[in-house]
mmCIF file of C-alpha atoms and ligand atoms in Angstrom:
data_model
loop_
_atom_site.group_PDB
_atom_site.id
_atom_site.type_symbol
_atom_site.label_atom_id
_atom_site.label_comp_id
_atom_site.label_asym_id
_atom_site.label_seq_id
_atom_site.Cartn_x
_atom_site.Cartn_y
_atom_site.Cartn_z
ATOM 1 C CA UNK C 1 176.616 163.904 106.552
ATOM 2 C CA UNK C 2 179.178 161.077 106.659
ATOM 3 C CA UNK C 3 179.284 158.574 109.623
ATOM 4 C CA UNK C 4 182.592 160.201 110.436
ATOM 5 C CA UNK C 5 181.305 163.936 110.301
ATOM 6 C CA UNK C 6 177.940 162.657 112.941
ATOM 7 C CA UNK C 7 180.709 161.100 114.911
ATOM 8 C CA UNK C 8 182.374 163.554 115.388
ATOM 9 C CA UNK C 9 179.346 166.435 116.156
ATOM 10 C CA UNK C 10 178.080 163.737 118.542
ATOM 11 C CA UNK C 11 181.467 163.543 120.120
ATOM 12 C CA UNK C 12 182.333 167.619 120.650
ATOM 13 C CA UNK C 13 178.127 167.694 121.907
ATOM 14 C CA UNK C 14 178.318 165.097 124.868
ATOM 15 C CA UNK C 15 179.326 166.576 128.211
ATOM 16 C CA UNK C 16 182.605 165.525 129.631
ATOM 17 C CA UNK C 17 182.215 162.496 131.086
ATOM 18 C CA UNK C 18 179.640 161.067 128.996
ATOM 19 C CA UNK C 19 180.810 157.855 127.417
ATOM 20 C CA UNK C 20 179.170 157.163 123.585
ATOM 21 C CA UNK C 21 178.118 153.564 123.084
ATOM 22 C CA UNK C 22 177.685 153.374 118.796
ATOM 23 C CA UNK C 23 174.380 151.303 118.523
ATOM 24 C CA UNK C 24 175.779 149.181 116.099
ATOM 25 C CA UNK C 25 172.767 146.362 114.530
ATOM 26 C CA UNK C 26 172.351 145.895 111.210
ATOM 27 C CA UNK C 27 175.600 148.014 110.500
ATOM 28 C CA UNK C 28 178.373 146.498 108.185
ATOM 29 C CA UNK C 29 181.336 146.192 109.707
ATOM 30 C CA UNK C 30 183.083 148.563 107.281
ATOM 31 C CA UNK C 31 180.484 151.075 109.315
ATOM 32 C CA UNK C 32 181.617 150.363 111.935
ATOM 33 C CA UNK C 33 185.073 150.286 111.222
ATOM 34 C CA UNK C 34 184.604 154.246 109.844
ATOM 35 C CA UNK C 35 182.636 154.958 113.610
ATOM 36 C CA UNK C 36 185.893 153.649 115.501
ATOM 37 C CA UNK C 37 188.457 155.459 113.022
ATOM 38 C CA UNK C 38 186.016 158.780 113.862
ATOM 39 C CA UNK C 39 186.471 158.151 117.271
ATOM 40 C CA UNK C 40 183.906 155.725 118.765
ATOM 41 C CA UNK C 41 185.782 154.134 121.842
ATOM 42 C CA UNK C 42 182.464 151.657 122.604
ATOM 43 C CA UNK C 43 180.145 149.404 119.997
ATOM 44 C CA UNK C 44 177.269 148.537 121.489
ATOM 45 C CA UNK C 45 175.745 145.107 119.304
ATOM 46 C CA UNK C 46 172.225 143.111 119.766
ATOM 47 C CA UNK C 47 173.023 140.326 118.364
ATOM 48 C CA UNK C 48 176.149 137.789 119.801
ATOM 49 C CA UNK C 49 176.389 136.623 115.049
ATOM 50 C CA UNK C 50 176.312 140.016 114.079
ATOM 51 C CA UNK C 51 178.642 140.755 116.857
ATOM 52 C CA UNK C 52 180.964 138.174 115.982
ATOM 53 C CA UNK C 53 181.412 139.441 112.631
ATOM 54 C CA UNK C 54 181.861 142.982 113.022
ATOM 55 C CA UNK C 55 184.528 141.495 116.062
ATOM 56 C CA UNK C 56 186.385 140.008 113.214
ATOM 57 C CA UNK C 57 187.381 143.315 111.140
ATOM 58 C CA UNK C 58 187.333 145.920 114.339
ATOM 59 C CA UNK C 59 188.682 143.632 116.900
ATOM 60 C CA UNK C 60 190.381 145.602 120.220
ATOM 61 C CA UNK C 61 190.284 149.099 118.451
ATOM 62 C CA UNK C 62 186.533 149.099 120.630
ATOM 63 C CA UNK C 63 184.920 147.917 123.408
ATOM 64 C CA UNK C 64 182.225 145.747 122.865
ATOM 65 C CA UNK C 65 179.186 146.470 124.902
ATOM 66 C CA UNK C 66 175.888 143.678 124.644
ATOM 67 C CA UNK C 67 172.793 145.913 124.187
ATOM 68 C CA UNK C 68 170.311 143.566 123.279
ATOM 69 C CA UNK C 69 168.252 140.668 124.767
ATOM 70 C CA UNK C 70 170.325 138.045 126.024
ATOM 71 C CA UNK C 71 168.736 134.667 125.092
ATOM 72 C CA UNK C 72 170.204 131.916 127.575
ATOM 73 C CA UNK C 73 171.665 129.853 125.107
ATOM 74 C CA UNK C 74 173.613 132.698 123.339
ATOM 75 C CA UNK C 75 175.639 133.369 126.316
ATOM 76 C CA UNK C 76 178.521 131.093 126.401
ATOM 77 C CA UNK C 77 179.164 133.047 123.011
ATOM 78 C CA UNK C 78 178.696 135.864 124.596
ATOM 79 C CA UNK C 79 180.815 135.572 127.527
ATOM 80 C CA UNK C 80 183.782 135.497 125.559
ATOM 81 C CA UNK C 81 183.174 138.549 123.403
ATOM 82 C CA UNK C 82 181.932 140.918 125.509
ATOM 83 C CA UNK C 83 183.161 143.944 127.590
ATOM 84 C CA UNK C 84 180.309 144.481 129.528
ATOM 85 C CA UNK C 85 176.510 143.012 129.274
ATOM 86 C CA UNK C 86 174.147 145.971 129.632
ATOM 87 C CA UNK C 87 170.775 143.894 129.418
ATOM 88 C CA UNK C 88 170.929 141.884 132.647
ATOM 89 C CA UNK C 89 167.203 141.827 133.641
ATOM 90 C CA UNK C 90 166.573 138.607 135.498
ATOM 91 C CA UNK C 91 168.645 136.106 138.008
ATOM 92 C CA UNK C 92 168.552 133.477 135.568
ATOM 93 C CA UNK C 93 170.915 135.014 133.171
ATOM 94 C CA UNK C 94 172.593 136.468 135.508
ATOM 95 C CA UNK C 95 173.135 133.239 137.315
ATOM 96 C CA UNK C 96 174.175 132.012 133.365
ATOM 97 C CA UNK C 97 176.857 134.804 132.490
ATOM 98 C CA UNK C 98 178.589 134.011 136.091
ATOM 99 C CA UNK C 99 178.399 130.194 134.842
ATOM 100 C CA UNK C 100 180.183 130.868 131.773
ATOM 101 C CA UNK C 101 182.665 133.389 133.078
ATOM 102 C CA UNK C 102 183.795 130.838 135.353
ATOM 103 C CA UNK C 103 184.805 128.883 133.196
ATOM 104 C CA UNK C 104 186.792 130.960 130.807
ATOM 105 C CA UNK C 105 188.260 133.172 134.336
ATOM 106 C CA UNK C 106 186.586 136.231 133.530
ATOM 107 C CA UNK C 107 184.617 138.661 135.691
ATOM 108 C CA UNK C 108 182.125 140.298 133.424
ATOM 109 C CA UNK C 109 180.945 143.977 134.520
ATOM 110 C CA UNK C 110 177.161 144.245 133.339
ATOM 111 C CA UNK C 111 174.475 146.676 134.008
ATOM 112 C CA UNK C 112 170.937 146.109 135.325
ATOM 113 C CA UNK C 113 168.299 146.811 132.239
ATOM 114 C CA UNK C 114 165.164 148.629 134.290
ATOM 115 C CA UNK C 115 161.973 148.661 132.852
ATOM 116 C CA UNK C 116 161.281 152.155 133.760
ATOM 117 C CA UNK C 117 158.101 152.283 131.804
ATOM 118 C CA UNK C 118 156.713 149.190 133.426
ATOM 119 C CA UNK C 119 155.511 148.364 129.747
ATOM 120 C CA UNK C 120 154.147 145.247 129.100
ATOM 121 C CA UNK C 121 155.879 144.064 126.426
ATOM 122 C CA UNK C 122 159.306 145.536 127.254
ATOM 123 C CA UNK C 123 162.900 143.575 128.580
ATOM 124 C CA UNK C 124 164.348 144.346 132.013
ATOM 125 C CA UNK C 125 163.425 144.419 135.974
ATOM 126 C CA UNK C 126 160.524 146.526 137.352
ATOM 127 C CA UNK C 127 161.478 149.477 139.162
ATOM 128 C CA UNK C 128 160.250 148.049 142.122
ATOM 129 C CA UNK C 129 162.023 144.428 141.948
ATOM 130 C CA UNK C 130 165.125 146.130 140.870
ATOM 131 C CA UNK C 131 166.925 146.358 144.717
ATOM 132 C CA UNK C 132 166.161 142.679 145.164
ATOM 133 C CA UNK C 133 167.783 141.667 141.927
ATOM 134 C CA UNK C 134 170.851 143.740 143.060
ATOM 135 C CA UNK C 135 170.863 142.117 146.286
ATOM 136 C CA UNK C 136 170.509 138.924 144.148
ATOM 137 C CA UNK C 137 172.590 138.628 141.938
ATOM 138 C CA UNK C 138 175.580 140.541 144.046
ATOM 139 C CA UNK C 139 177.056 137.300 145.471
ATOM 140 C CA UNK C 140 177.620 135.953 141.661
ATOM 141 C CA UNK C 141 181.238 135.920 141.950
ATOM 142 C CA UNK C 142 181.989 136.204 138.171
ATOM 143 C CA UNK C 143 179.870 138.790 137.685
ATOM 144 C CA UNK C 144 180.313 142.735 138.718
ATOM 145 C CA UNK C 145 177.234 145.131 138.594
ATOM 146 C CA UNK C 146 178.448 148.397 137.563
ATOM 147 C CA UNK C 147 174.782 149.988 136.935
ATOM 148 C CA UNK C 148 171.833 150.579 135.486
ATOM 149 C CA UNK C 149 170.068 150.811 131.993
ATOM 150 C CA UNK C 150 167.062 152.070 130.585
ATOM 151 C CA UNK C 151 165.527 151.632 126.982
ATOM 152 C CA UNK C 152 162.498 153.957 128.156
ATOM 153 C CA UNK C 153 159.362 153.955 126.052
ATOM 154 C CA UNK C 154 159.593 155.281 122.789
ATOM 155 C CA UNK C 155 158.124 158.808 121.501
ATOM 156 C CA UNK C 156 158.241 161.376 118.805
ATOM 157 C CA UNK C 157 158.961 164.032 121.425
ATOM 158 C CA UNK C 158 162.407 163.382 123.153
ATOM 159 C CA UNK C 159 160.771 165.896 125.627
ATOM 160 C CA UNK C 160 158.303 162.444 126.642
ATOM 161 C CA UNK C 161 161.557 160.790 127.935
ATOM 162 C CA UNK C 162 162.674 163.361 130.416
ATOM 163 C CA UNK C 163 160.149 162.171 133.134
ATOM 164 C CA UNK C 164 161.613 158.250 133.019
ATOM 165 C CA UNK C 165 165.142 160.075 132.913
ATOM 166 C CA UNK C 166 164.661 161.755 135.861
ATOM 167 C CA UNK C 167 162.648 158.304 137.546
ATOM 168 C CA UNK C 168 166.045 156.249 136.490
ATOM 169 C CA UNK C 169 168.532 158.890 138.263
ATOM 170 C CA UNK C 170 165.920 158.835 141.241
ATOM 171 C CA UNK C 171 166.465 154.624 140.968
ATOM 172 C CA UNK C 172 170.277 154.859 140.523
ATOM 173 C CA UNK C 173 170.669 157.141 143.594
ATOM 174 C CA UNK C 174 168.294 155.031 145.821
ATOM 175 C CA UNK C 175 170.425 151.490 144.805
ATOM 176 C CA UNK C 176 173.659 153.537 144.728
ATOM 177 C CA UNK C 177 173.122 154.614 148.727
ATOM 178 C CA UNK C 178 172.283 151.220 149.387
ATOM 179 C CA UNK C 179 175.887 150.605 149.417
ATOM 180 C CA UNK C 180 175.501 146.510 148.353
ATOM 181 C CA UNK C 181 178.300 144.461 148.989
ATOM 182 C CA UNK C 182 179.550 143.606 144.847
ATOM 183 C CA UNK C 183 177.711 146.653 143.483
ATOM 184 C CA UNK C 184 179.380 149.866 141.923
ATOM 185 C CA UNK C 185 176.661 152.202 141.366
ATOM 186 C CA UNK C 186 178.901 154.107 138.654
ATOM 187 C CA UNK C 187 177.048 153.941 135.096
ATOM 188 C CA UNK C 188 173.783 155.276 134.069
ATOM 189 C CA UNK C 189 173.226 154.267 130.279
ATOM 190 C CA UNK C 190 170.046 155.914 128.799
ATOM 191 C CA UNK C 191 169.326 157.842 125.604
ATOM 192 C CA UNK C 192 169.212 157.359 122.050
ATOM 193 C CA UNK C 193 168.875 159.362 119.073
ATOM 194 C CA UNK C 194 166.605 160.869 119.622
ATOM 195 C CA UNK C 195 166.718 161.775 123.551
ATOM 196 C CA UNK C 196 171.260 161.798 124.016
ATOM 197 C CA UNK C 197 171.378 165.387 124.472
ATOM 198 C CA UNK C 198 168.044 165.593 127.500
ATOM 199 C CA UNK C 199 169.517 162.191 129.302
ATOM 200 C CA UNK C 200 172.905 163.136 130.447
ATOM 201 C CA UNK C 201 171.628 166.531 131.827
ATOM 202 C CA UNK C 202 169.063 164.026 134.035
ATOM 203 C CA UNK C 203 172.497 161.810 134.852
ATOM 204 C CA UNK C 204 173.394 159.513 131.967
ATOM 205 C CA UNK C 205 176.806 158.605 131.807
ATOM 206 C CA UNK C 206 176.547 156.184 128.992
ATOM 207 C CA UNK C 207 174.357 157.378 125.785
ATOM 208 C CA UNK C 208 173.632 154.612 122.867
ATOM 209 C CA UNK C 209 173.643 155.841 119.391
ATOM 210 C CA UNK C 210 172.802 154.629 116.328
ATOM 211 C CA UNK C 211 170.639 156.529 113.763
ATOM 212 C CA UNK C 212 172.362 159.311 114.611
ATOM 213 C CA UNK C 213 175.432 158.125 113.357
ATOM 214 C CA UNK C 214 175.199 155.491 111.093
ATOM 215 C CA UNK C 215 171.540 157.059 109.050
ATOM 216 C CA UNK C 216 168.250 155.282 109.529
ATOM 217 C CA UNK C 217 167.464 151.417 109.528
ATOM 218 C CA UNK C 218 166.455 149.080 107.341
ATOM 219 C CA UNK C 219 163.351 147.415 108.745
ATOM 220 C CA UNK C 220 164.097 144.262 108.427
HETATM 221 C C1 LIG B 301 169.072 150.469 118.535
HETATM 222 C C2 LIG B 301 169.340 150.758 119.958
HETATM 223 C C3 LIG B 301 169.772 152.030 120.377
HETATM 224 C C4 LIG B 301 169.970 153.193 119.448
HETATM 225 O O1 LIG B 301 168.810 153.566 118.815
HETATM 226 P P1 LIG B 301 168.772 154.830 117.820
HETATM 227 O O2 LIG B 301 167.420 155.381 117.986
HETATM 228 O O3 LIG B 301 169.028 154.292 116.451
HETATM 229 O O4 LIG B 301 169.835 155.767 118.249
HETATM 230 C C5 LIG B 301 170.036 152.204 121.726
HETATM 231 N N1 LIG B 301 169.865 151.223 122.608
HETATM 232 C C6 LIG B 301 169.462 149.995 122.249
HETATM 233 C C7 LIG B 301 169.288 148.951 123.284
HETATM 234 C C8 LIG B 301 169.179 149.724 120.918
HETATM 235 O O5 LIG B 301 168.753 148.506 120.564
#
C-alpha cells in the first residue's frame, strides 16, 4: 500500500476526535510531503536537523509536534520550530523551553512525557512525581501544559499495552481534577503502530504513527 492509501485507512479508522500525529524520523521529506497531501494535519519529528529539513519543503501545510528527547542545547532550535513539545519530562527543560520562548514571544503548549512503565532506561516523569512536576513547572509563564504522553513499554502483543493505557487515563483524570492553575488537562497522546486502534478506546486523543504509514525503518 502507498503512504497515501495507509493514510487514508488510518484516517477513516480513528474515532472522531482522535487527532493523528505522522511519526515522521528517518522519513524524506518527499514522505512526508505525500502524508500531508493524504491528509496528515500533524508531523510529529525526533530530531530538531531532521526537523528542520523536512520544515523546509512542508512548511505550514502541518503542525509540527517534537516527539523525541529534548537535549538542552537543541532547544533554542527548537523553540522556534515547534507547535507543541510532547517530551517535557523534567523542570530543567521545562525551565529551558520557557527561557527560549521568552525571548522569541512565544507561549509553547507541551505535554508531560510519563514514564508509565517506570522502566529503567526509558525518558519522562514517574507516575508518581508527575503532579509535582505539574505543579512545577505551571508558573513557567512561556510555557502551557496541555497534557500528557506516554511511549509505554514495547511488546509484540498490542494487547500488553492496554493495562499502561488504562494506568495513563487513570493519571490524566487524577491531574486533570486537580484543577492547577496554567494546566489544561485536554490531550492524551499514546499509541503507535502497533497499539492506535486499543489506546483511544482507553482515552487517547492524540495517536503517533509511523510504520503504519510510511513502511518499516531502517535501523540505522
Ligand atoms: C517512532 C515513534 C512513534 C511511532 O512508532 P511506530 O511504531 O513506527 O508507529 C511514536 N512515538 C514516538 C515518540 C516515536 O519515536
Amino acid at each position: 500500500m502507498s503512504i497515501k492509501q495507509n493514510v487514508q485507512q488510518i484516517l477513516n479508522e480513528l474515532p472522531q476526535g482522535v487527532q493523528l500525529v505522522a511519526a515522521a524520523k528517518t522519513r524524506t521529506p518527499a514522505e512526508i510531503m505525500e502524508a500531508v497531501e493524504a491528509g496528515v494535519r500533524i508531523i510529529g519529528e525526533n530530531y530538531v536537523q531532521e526537523a528542520e529539513a523536512a520544515y523546509a519543503v512542508v512548511g505550514n501545510r502541518a503542525q509540527w509536534h517534537f516527539i523525541g528527547h529534548l537535549q538542552r542545547n537543541k532547544v533554542k532550535k527548537a523553540v522556534p520550530l515547534f507547535d507543541m513539545i510532547e517530551t517535557v519530562d523534567s523542570a530543567e527543560i521545562a525551565r529551558e523551553i520557557d527561557k527560549r520562548c521568552a525571548e522569541i514571544g512565544k507561549v509553547m503548549p507541551v505535554l508531560v512525557e510519563v514514564n508509565i512503565g517506570e522502566e529503567p532506561q526509558k525518558a519522562g516523569v514517574l507516575p508518581r512525581d508527575t503532579e509535582q512536576l505539574l505543579k512545577d513547572i505551571s508558573t513557567l509563564p512561556n510555557i502551557r501544559v496541555v497534557g500528557l504522553m506516554t511511549m509505554g513499554p514495547l511488546s509484540e502483543n498490542p494487547e500488553d499495552s492496554r493495562p499502561y493505557f488504562v494506568a495513563m487515563k487513570k493519571l490524566f483524570d487524577h491531574v486533570k481534577e486537580l484543577n492547577l492553575p496554567n494546566i489544561d488537562m485536554r490531550y492524551l497522546s499514546m499509541g503507535m503502530t502497533s497499539s492506535y486502534q486499543i489506546a483511544p478506546k482507553e482515552g487517547a486523543n492524540i495517536v503517533r504513527i509511523g510504520t503504519k504509514i510510511f513502511g518499516a525503518r531502517e535501523r540505522r
